[in-house]
CSV table of C-alpha atoms in Angstrom, one decimal:
chain,number,residue,atom,x,y,z
E,12,MET,CA,14.1,4.0,54.5
E,13,GLY,CA,16.9,3.3,51.9
E,14,ASP,CA,17.6,4.5,48.1
E,15,LEU,CA,15.1,2.7,46.3
E,16,SER,CA,16.0,4.2,42.6
E,17,PRO,CA,18.1,1.8,40.5
E,18,ARG,CA,21.5,1.8,40.3
E,19,LYS,CA,23.5,2.9,37.1
E,20,LEU,CA,24.4,0.0,34.9
E,21,ASP,CA,27.5,-0.5,33.1
E,22,ILE,CA,26.5,-1.4,29.1
E,23,ILE,CA,28.8,-2.8,26.3
E,24,ILE,CA,27.8,-2.2,22.8
E,25,LEU,CA,29.8,-4.2,20.3
E,26,GLY,CA,29.1,-2.6,16.9
E,27,GLY,CA,29.3,1.3,15.9
E,28,GLY,CA,27.1,0.9,12.7
E,29,ILE,CA,23.5,2.3,12.9
E,30,ALA,CA,22.3,-0.6,14.8
E,31,GLY,CA,24.9,0.1,17.8
E,32,LEU,CA,24.5,4.2,17.8
E,33,THR,CA,20.7,4.0,17.8
E,34,THR,CA,20.6,1.3,20.6
E,35,ALA,CA,22.8,4.0,22.9
E,36,LEU,CA,20.6,6.2,22.4
E,37,ALA,CA,17.5,4.6,23.1
E,38,LEU,CA,18.7,3.0,26.0
E,39,THR,CA,20.0,6.5,27.4
E,40,LYS,CA,16.5,8.1,26.3
E,41,PHE,CA,14.2,5.4,27.7
E,42,ALA,CA,16.4,4.7,31.1
E,43,PRO,CA,15.0,6.2,34.4
E,44,ARG,CA,16.1,9.7,34.8
E,45,ASP,CA,18.5,8.8,38.3
E,46,ALA,CA,19.8,5.9,36.4
E,47,VAL,CA,20.8,6.6,32.9
E,48,PRO,CA,23.4,3.9,32.2
E,49,ASN,CA,27.4,4.5,31.5
E,50,ILE,CA,27.3,3.2,27.7
E,51,HIS,CA,30.6,2.1,26.1
E,52,ILE,CA,30.4,1.2,22.0
E,53,ILE,CA,33.5,-0.2,20.9
E,54,GLU,CA,34.0,-0.6,17.3
E,55,ILE,CA,36.2,-2.9,15.0
E,56,ARG,CA,36.5,-0.2,12.2
E,57,PRO,CA,39.2,3.1,12.5
E,58,GLU,CA,36.4,4.9,12.8
E,59,PRO,CA,32.0,4.6,11.6
E,60,ALA,CA,31.7,3.8,8.6
E,61,THR,CA,29.5,6.3,6.4
E,62,ILE,CA,30.0,4.1,3.1
E,63,GLY,CA,27.4,2.3,1.9
E,64,GLY,CA,24.0,2.5,-0.3
E,65,ALA,CA,20.5,4.3,0.1
E,66,VAL,CA,17.7,2.7,2.1
E,67,ASN,CA,14.4,3.6,2.4
E,68,LEU,CA,13.4,5.0,5.6
E,69,THR,CA,9.4,4.0,6.1
E,70,PRO,CA,7.0,6.2,8.3
E,71,ASN,CA,7.9,4.1,11.5
E,72,ALA,CA,11.7,4.5,11.0
E,73,LEU,CA,11.3,8.2,10.9
E,74,ARG,CA,9.3,8.4,13.4
E,75,MET,CA,12.1,6.4,15.8
E,76,LEU,CA,15.0,8.4,14.9
E,77,ASP,CA,12.3,11.8,15.4
E,78,HIS,CA,12.1,10.4,18.9
E,79,LEU,CA,15.9,9.5,19.2
E,80,GLY,CA,16.7,13.4,17.9
E,81,ALA,CA,18.5,12.6,14.7
E,82,TYR,CA,15.6,13.1,12.4
E,83,GLU,CA,16.3,16.8,13.7
E,84,VAL,CA,19.9,16.6,12.2
E,85,ILE,CA,18.6,15.1,8.8
E,86,LYS,CA,16.4,17.7,8.4
E,87,LYS,CA,19.1,20.0,9.2
E,88,ASN,CA,21.7,19.0,7.2
E,89,GLY,CA,19.6,18.4,4.0
E,90,TYR,CA,20.0,14.7,4.0
E,91,GLY,CA,18.1,12.6,2.1
E,92,LYS,CA,15.4,13.0,-0.6
E,93,ASP,CA,11.5,12.8,0.7
E,94,ILE,CA,9.4,10.2,-1.0
E,95,ASP,CA,5.4,10.3,-1.5
E,96,GLU,CA,5.3,7.0,-3.2
E,97,LEU,CA,7.5,4.1,-4.7
E,98,GLU,CA,7.1,3.2,-8.2
E,99,VAL,CA,7.1,-0.3,-9.6
E,100,TYR,CA,8.2,-0.7,-13.3
E,101,ASP,CA,8.3,-3.8,-15.6
E,102,ILE,CA,11.4,-2.4,-17.5
E,103,TYR,CA,10.2,-4.0,-20.6
E,104,SER,CA,6.7,-2.7,-20.6
E,105,THR,CA,5.1,0.0,-18.1
E,106,LYS,CA,4.2,0.9,-14.6
E,107,LEU,CA,3.1,-1.8,-12.5
E,108,ALA,CA,2.2,-0.1,-9.3
E,109,VAL,CA,2.4,2.2,-6.6
E,110,SER,CA,3.0,1.9,-2.9
E,111,SER,CA,2.1,5.5,-1.5
E,112,PHE,CA,3.2,7.0,1.9
E,113,LYS,CA,1.0,10.1,1.6
E,114,GLY,CA,-1.9,8.8,3.8
E,115,ALA,CA,-5.2,10.3,3.7
E,116,HIS,CA,-4.9,13.9,3.8
E,117,GLY,CA,-1.2,13.5,1.5
E,118,LYS,CA,0.8,14.8,4.6
E,119,GLY,CA,2.2,11.5,5.6
E,120,ILE,CA,0.9,8.4,7.6
E,121,GLY,CA,0.6,7.8,11.7
E,122,SER,CA,0.4,10.4,14.5
E,123,PRO,CA,2.6,13.1,13.7
E,124,PRO,CA,2.6,12.0,10.1
E,125,PHE,CA,5.6,10.8,8.3
E,126,LYS,CA,6.0,10.0,4.5
E,127,ALA,CA,9.4,7.9,3.3
E,128,LEU,CA,12.9,8.9,3.1
E,129,ARG,CA,15.4,8.1,0.7
E,130,ILE,CA,18.8,8.4,2.3
E,131,THR,CA,22.3,7.1,2.1
E,132,ARG,CA,23.6,4.9,5.1
E,133,GLY,CA,26.5,7.3,5.4
E,134,ASP,CA,24.3,10.1,6.0
E,135,ALA,CA,21.9,8.0,8.4
E,136,LEU,CA,24.9,7.3,10.5
E,137,LYS,CA,26.5,10.7,10.7
E,138,ALA,CA,23.1,12.0,12.0
E,139,VAL,CA,22.8,9.5,14.5
E,140,LEU,CA,26.4,9.9,15.3
E,141,GLU,CA,26.0,13.5,15.8
E,142,ILE,CA,23.4,13.0,18.8
E,143,VAL,CA,25.5,10.1,20.2
E,144,GLU,CA,28.4,12.6,20.2
E,145,ARG,CA,26.1,14.7,22.6
E,146,GLN,CA,25.3,12.4,25.2
E,147,LYS,CA,27.9,12.3,28.3
E,148,ASN,CA,27.1,9.0,29.0
E,149,ILE,CA,28.2,7.5,25.9
E,150,THR,CA,31.8,6.6,24.8
E,151,LEU,CA,32.8,5.4,21.3
E,152,THR,CA,36.0,3.7,21.1
E,153,CYS,CA,37.3,2.8,17.6
E,154,GLY,CA,39.9,0.1,15.8
E,155,LYS,CA,39.2,-2.6,18.7
E,156,LYS,CA,38.7,-6.0,17.8
E,157,THR,CA,37.2,-8.4,20.1
E,158,VAL,CA,38.7,-11.6,20.7
E,159,ASP,CA,37.2,-13.2,23.6
E,160,ILE,CA,34.0,-13.0,25.6
E,161,GLN,CA,33.5,-14.4,28.7
E,162,GLU,CA,30.5,-14.2,31.1
E,163,THR,CA,30.0,-15.1,35.0
E,164,ALA,CA,26.9,-14.6,37.3
E,165,ASP,CA,27.7,-11.3,37.7
E,166,LYS,CA,29.4,-9.7,34.9
E,167,VAL,CA,30.5,-9.9,31.1
E,168,THR,CA,34.2,-8.8,30.1
E,169,ILE,CA,35.3,-8.4,26.8
E,170,GLU,CA,39.1,-8.9,25.5
E,171,VAL,CA,40.4,-7.2,22.5
E,172,GLU,CA,43.1,-8.1,20.1
E,173,ASP,CA,45.6,-5.4,21.8
E,174,GLY,CA,45.2,-7.4,25.5
E,175,THR,CA,42.8,-4.9,26.8
E,176,THR,CA,39.8,-5.8,28.6
E,177,TYR,CA,36.5,-4.2,29.3
E,178,THR,CA,33.9,-5.1,31.8
E,179,ALA,CA,30.4,-4.6,32.1
E,180,ASP,CA,26.7,-5.5,33.8
E,181,ILE,CA,25.5,-6.0,29.9
E,182,LEU,CA,26.7,-6.4,26.7
E,183,MET,CA,24.8,-5.8,23.3
E,184,GLY,CA,25.5,-7.5,20.5
E,185,CYS,CA,25.0,-5.0,17.1
E,186,ASP,CA,27.7,-6.1,15.1
E,187,GLY,CA,26.1,-7.1,12.2
E,188,ILE,CA,25.6,-10.3,10.3
E,189,HIS,CA,29.1,-12.0,11.3
E,190,SER,CA,28.8,-10.7,14.7
E,191,VAL,CA,31.6,-11.6,17.2
E,192,THR,CA,29.0,-12.0,20.2
E,193,ARG,CA,26.6,-14.5,18.1
E,194,LEU,CA,29.5,-16.4,17.0
E,195,LYS,CA,32.4,-16.6,20.0
E,196,HIS,CA,29.2,-16.1,22.8
E,197,VAL,CA,25.8,-16.5,22.1
E,198,ASP,CA,24.7,-18.7,19.5
E,199,PRO,CA,28.1,-20.1,18.2
E,200,GLU,CA,26.4,-22.5,15.7
E,201,ARG,CA,24.2,-20.2,14.1
E,202,LYS,CA,26.3,-19.4,10.8
E,203,GLU,CA,25.4,-17.2,8.6
E,204,THR,CA,24.1,-18.4,5.0
E,205,TYR,CA,24.5,-16.8,1.8
E,206,THR,CA,21.5,-16.0,0.2
E,207,GLY,CA,22.5,-16.8,-3.6
E,208,VAL,CA,21.5,-12.9,-4.1
E,209,CYS,CA,24.1,-9.9,-3.7
E,210,ASN,CA,23.5,-6.0,-4.1
E,211,ALA,CA,25.4,-4.2,-6.4
E,212,PHE,CA,25.2,-0.2,-6.4
E,213,GLY,CA,26.6,2.6,-7.2
E,214,PHE,CA,25.7,6.5,-7.5
E,215,ALA,CA,25.4,8.2,-11.0
E,216,PRO,CA,25.6,12.1,-11.4
E,217,VAL,CA,23.1,13.7,-13.3
E,218,GLY,CA,21.8,17.1,-14.7
E,219,LYS,CA,18.7,19.4,-13.8
E,220,ASP,CA,17.3,18.2,-17.6
E,221,PHE,CA,18.4,14.6,-16.9
E,222,PRO,CA,14.8,12.6,-18.1
E,223,VAL,CA,14.0,10.1,-15.5
E,224,HIS,CA,10.9,7.6,-15.7
E,225,PHE,CA,9.7,8.4,-11.7
E,226,ASP,CA,9.2,10.9,-9.6
E,227,CYS,CA,11.6,10.1,-6.7
E,228,THR,CA,12.5,6.5,-6.4
E,229,ALA,CA,11.5,3.1,-8.6
E,230,ILE,CA,12.1,-0.5,-8.3
E,231,ASN,CA,12.3,-1.6,-11.7
E,232,PHE,CA,11.9,-5.5,-12.3
E,233,ALA,CA,13.7,-7.8,-15.5
E,234,ARG,CA,14.0,-11.0,-16.0
E,235,ARG,CA,17.3,-11.2,-14.4
E,236,GLY,CA,16.9,-9.1,-11.3
E,237,MET,CA,15.5,-6.4,-9.8
E,238,LEU,CA,17.1,-2.3,-10.4
E,239,LEU,CA,16.3,0.4,-8.0
E,240,THR,CA,16.9,4.0,-9.3
E,241,SER,CA,16.4,6.8,-7.0
E,242,TYR,CA,17.5,10.1,-6.0
E,243,HIS,CA,18.4,10.3,-2.7
E,244,ASN,CA,19.4,14.0,-1.6
E,245,PRO,CA,17.1,17.3,-2.5
E,246,ALA,CA,19.4,18.5,-5.0
E,247,MET,CA,18.5,15.6,-7.3
E,248,ASP,CA,21.9,15.7,-8.7
E,249,SER,CA,22.6,12.0,-7.8
E,250,VAL,CA,21.0,9.0,-8.7
E,251,TYR,CA,21.3,6.1,-6.5
E,252,VAL,CA,21.4,2.6,-8.5
E,253,GLY,CA,21.2,-0.4,-6.9
E,254,ALA,CA,20.7,-4.0,-8.3
E,255,LEU,CA,19.7,-7.4,-6.7
E,256,MET,CA,20.3,-9.9,-8.7
E,257,GLU,CA,21.3,-13.5,-8.6
E,258,VAL,CA,25.0,-14.2,-8.7
E,259,SER,CA,27.0,-17.9,-7.6
E,260,ASP,CA,28.8,-17.5,-4.0
E,261,ILE,CA,32.2,-16.5,-4.8
E,262,GLY,CA,33.4,-18.8,-1.1
E,263,SER,CA,34.9,-16.0,1.1
E,264,ARG,CA,34.6,-12.4,2.3
E,265,ASP,CA,38.1,-11.8,0.6
E,266,GLY,CA,36.5,-12.9,-2.4
E,267,TRP,CA,33.7,-11.0,-2.6
E,268,LYS,CA,35.7,-8.0,-2.0
E,269,ALA,CA,38.3,-8.9,-5.1
E,270,VAL,CA,35.1,-9.1,-7.4
E,271,GLY,CA,33.3,-6.0,-6.0
E,272,SER,CA,36.4,-3.8,-6.2
E,273,ASP,CA,36.3,-4.1,-10.2
E,274,ALA,CA,33.5,-1.6,-10.6
E,275,GLU,CA,33.8,-2.1,-14.3
E,276,LYS,CA,33.1,-5.5,-14.4
E,277,THR,CA,30.4,-5.1,-12.1
E,278,ARG,CA,28.7,-2.0,-14.4
E,279,ALA,CA,29.3,-5.1,-17.3
E,280,GLU,CA,27.3,-7.4,-15.5
E,281,LEU,CA,24.5,-4.9,-14.7
E,282,LEU,CA,24.3,-3.8,-18.5
E,283,SER,CA,24.0,-7.5,-19.5
E,284,ARG,CA,21.3,-7.6,-16.7
E,285,PHE,CA,19.1,-4.2,-17.4
E,286,GLY,CA,20.6,-2.7,-20.6
E,287,ASP,CA,18.1,-3.7,-22.9
E,288,ALA,CA,15.3,-2.2,-20.8
E,289,ASN,CA,12.6,-0.1,-22.8
E,290,VAL,CA,13.1,2.9,-20.5
E,291,PRO,CA,16.1,4.8,-22.0
E,292,CYS,CA,17.4,6.2,-18.5
E,293,ILE,CA,18.2,2.8,-17.3
E,294,ASN,CA,21.2,2.0,-19.4
E,295,GLN,CA,22.3,5.5,-19.3
E,296,LEU,CA,21.9,5.2,-15.6
E,297,ILE,CA,24.2,2.3,-15.3
E,298,THR,CA,26.9,3.4,-17.8
E,299,LYS,CA,27.0,7.0,-15.1
E,300,ALA,CA,27.3,5.3,-11.9
E,301,GLU,CA,30.5,5.9,-10.5
E,302,ASP,CA,32.1,3.3,-7.7
E,303,PHE,CA,30.3,0.3,-7.8
E,304,TYR,CA,30.2,-2.0,-4.6
E,305,LEU,CA,29.2,-5.3,-4.6
E,306,TRP,CA,27.5,-6.8,-1.2
E,307,PRO,CA,26.7,-10.6,-0.6
E,308,VAL,CA,23.3,-10.7,1.3
E,309,TYR,CA,23.6,-13.5,3.7
E,310,THR,CA,20.9,-14.7,6.6
E,311,LEU,CA,20.3,-16.1,9.5
E,312,SER,CA,18.2,-19.0,10.1
E,313,LYS,CA,14.5,-18.1,11.5
E,314,ASP,CA,15.0,-19.3,14.6
E,315,GLY,CA,17.7,-19.1,17.2
E,316,GLN,CA,19.1,-18.2,20.5
E,317,TRP,CA,19.3,-14.1,20.8
E,318,SER,CA,20.4,-14.0,24.5
E,319,THR,CA,22.2,-15.5,27.6
E,320,ASN,CA,21.8,-13.7,31.0
E,321,ARG,CA,24.0,-10.9,30.3
E,322,CYS,CA,24.4,-10.8,26.5
E,323,MET,CA,21.9,-10.0,23.8
E,324,LEU,CA,21.8,-9.5,20.6
E,325,LEU,CA,19.9,-6.8,18.5
E,326,GLY,CA,19.3,-5.9,14.6
E,327,ASP,CA,21.5,-8.4,12.2
E,328,ALA,CA,23.8,-10.0,14.7
E,329,ALA,CA,20.2,-11.4,15.9
E,330,HIS,CA,18.1,-11.8,12.5
E,331,ALA,CA,19.7,-10.7,9.6
E,332,MET,CA,17.5,-11.7,6.4
E,333,PRO,CA,16.8,-10.4,2.7
E,334,PRO,CA,16.0,-6.8,2.3
E,335,GLN,CA,12.5,-6.5,2.5
E,336,GLY,CA,11.7,-2.8,2.5
E,337,GLU,CA,11.5,-2.4,6.2
E,338,SER,CA,15.1,-3.9,7.3
E,339,THR,CA,16.1,-0.4,8.6
E,340,GLY,CA,12.7,0.2,10.6
E,341,ILE,CA,12.8,-3.0,12.0
E,342,VAL,CA,16.1,-2.5,13.6
E,343,PHE,CA,15.3,1.1,15.0
E,344,GLU,CA,12.1,-0.6,16.7
E,345,ASP,CA,14.1,-3.2,17.9
E,346,THR,CA,16.8,-0.8,20.0
E,347,VAL,CA,13.5,1.0,21.3
E,348,ILE,CA,11.3,-1.7,22.3
E,349,PHE,CA,14.4,-3.1,24.0
E,350,ALA,CA,15.0,-0.6,25.7
E,351,ARG,CA,12.0,0.2,27.0
E,352,CYS,CA,12.1,-3.6,28.4
E,353,LEU,CA,15.5,-3.0,30.1
E,354,THR,CA,14.3,0.1,31.7
E,355,LYS,CA,11.1,-1.4,33.1
E,356,TRP,CA,12.9,-4.4,34.8
E,357,MET,CA,15.3,-1.5,36.1
E,358,GLU,CA,11.9,0.3,37.8
E,359,LYS,CA,10.7,-2.9,38.7
E,360,GLY,CA,14.4,-3.1,41.1
E,361,MET,CA,15.9,-5.3,38.9
E,362,PRO,CA,14.5,-8.6,40.2
E,363,GLY,CA,16.6,-11.8,39.4
E,364,GLY,CA,20.1,-10.3,39.6
E,365,THR,CA,20.5,-10.4,36.0
E,366,PRO,CA,18.7,-8.6,33.2
E,367,LYS,CA,17.4,-11.9,32.0
E,368,GLU,CA,13.6,-11.1,33.0
E,369,ALA,CA,14.2,-7.9,30.6
E,370,PHE,CA,15.8,-10.3,27.9
E,371,THR,CA,13.0,-12.4,27.9
E,372,ALA,CA,10.1,-10.1,27.8
E,373,TYR,CA,11.6,-8.2,24.7
E,374,GLU,CA,12.0,-11.7,22.9
E,375,THR,CA,8.5,-12.4,23.5
E,376,LEU,CA,7.6,-9.4,22.2
E,377,ARG,CA,9.6,-9.1,19.4
E,378,LYS,CA,10.1,-12.7,17.9
E,379,PRO,CA,6.7,-12.8,16.3
E,380,ARG,CA,7.4,-9.7,14.5
E,381,ILE,CA,10.4,-10.6,13.2
E,382,ALA,CA,9.2,-14.0,12.1
E,383,THR,CA,7.0,-12.4,9.8
E,384,ALA,CA,9.5,-10.3,8.1
E,385,PHE,CA,11.5,-13.3,7.6
E,386,ASP,CA,9.0,-14.9,5.7
E,387,GLU,CA,8.1,-11.7,3.4
E,388,SER,CA,11.9,-11.5,3.0
E,389,GLN,CA,11.7,-14.5,1.3
E,390,SER,CA,9.5,-13.5,-1.5
E,391,VAL,CA,12.3,-11.0,-2.0
E,392,ILE,CA,14.7,-13.5,-3.1
E,393,ARG,CA,11.9,-15.4,-5.4
E,394,THR,CA,11.4,-12.0,-7.2
E,395,VAL,CA,14.9,-11.1,-7.8
E,396,SER,CA,16.1,-14.8,-8.7
E,397,ASP,CA,16.8,-15.2,-12.4
E,398,ALA,CA,13.4,-16.0,-14.2
E,399,GLY,CA,12.9,-17.1,-18.1
E,400,TRP,CA,10.0,-15.2,-20.5
E,401,PHE,CA,7.3,-16.7,-18.6
E,402,GLY,CA,8.4,-16.3,-15.2
E,403,HIS,CA,9.1,-12.9,-15.7
E,404,LYS,CA,5.7,-12.2,-16.9
E,405,LEU,CA,3.8,-14.3,-14.2
E,406,LYS,CA,6.0,-12.2,-11.9
E,407,THR,CA,4.2,-8.7,-13.2
E,408,TYR,CA,0.9,-9.9,-12.8
E,409,ILE,CA,1.8,-10.9,-9.1
E,410,VAL,CA,3.7,-8.1,-7.6
E,411,PRO,CA,0.9,-5.5,-8.0
E,412,TRP,CA,-1.5,-7.9,-6.6
E,413,TYR,CA,0.6,-8.4,-3.7
E,414,LEU,CA,1.6,-4.3,-3.3
E,415,TRP,CA,-2.4,-4.6,-2.9
E,416,TYR,CA,-3.5,-7.3,-0.8
E,417,THR,CA,-0.3,-6.5,1.6
E,418,ARG,CA,-1.0,-2.7,1.7
E,419,SER,CA,-3.2,-2.4,5.0
E,420,TYR,CA,-1.0,-4.9,6.8
E,421,ARG,CA,2.1,-2.3,6.1
E,422,GLU,CA,0.2,0.6,7.1
E,423,LYS,CA,-0.4,-0.9,10.1
E,424,HIS,CA,3.4,-0.9,10.8
E,425,PHE,CA,3.9,2.4,9.3
E,426,VAL,CA,1.6,4.3,12.1
E,427,GLU,CA,2.9,2.2,15.0
E,428,ASP,CA,4.9,4.1,17.6
E,429,VAL,CA,6.7,1.8,19.9
E,430,THR,CA,8.1,4.4,22.2
E,431,THR,CA,4.2,4.4,24.1
E,432,SER,CA,3.0,1.1,22.5
E,433,GLU,CA,2.0,-1.4,25.5
E,434,LEU,CA,4.5,-3.7,26.4
E,435,ASN,CA,2.4,-6.8,28.3
E,436,TYR,CA,5.7,-6.8,30.6
E,437,CYS,CA,4.9,-8.6,33.7
C-alpha cells in the first residue's frame, strides 16, 4: 500500500503584518504533523511595521494568541496593560457605563479565563514575530512589491517589482485594506471606501501622580467624536490618546500622509473637539501627546469574493470594517478557522485537486459572523459622527442601553475557542 499521508504544501502569504504572521503560525500549528507546509511571507515594507496605535485584545483574542504561543511572549516582555473593565464617559458630565472582562469570579472570561489587554500594535506584532522566527518552515522576505499574480489549475505565481517570481500551491492575501491580492486578482472591482471617519492618535508620557479619571482605559464621547484614553503598559507611564472623528476625505493616500505628518495641526483639531471637556486630564493628555498620526478608516462592501481556486483573502483584505471593539480578535479567529479547514481538507486526501473545498468550508463558517460584525461596526460611525446638543444627549442614553442589551452576545464570543469549536466540515 502506498503512502496515504498528505504532501507538504507550498504557501505564499502576502503581507507581513499581524494577519499574515498569525496566519503563518496557525497554518503551522494546525497542519498534520507529517505535512507542515512550507510558508513564505512576502512583505512590501523594508521590515514588518511596528508602528501604530493601541488595540484592545478581548478574551477570545488572547486565547488565540495563547494557542499560537505569542501570549507567553507578551507576558514575558511586559507588553500591554491588563484591563478589568472598559469605562464609558460623557466628557461633559459623568460615567455612563462599564463593560467588564472580569467574569463571574473576577479572573476573566472563558476557559481558561482571560480578561482583556490594551497593547500597541507594534508590541503585538513583535510578540507574534518572535514566535514566527522560531519556525523552521516559515521564511519572511521584506521589501518586495507584488506587481502581478497568475493562477493556473496547478499553481499560483506572483511576480515582484524586481522581476523575481515565486510559485506555490496556495496564495494567502493578508495584505490589508489596500490588498494587492484582491485588487490584482481575487476581486478587482471591490475597492476600499473611505468611511468619513479617521483615527488620530498619539502617546502622552505621564508621571505616577498624574490624575486620570479612569482605572485603565476609557471611551470618552463628545459632540464631535470619541476619544479613547488608555494605559498600554504595566508601568503606566504612558497614555494612548486616540480620537475617532468625522473628517472630510482628503482624496489620496499621499494627501492623508501629508496632513497626518502635521502633528500640531492634528493636536489643535483634537483640542477644538475635546478641549471643552469637564474632565481636566483630557485637555492635558492631548497637550502632552507626542508624535500624532492620522489614519483614515476605510471599509469594504459587506458582500464580495474572498477566494479563487488557489487564492484566499483573510483579515482586512477580505472584510475591512470600522473598529468595533473586536476587530483584532476577529482576524485571529479568521486565521485559526481557516487553518483548521485547510488541515481537514489535507487529511481527507486533498480531494478535488485544489483547496477550493477548504476555502468554501471556511467562507460558509465565517461569512455570517463577519456580516454581523460589519453591521455592528456601522453603529461606530454613527456614534462618532458630529452631532449637536440634542444628538449627543440622545447618544448618552443609547450607549449604556446598547452595552447592556448586547452584553450576553459579546460574552458569548469572549468565551469562544475556535481551536476546538465544531467545524461542521462535510
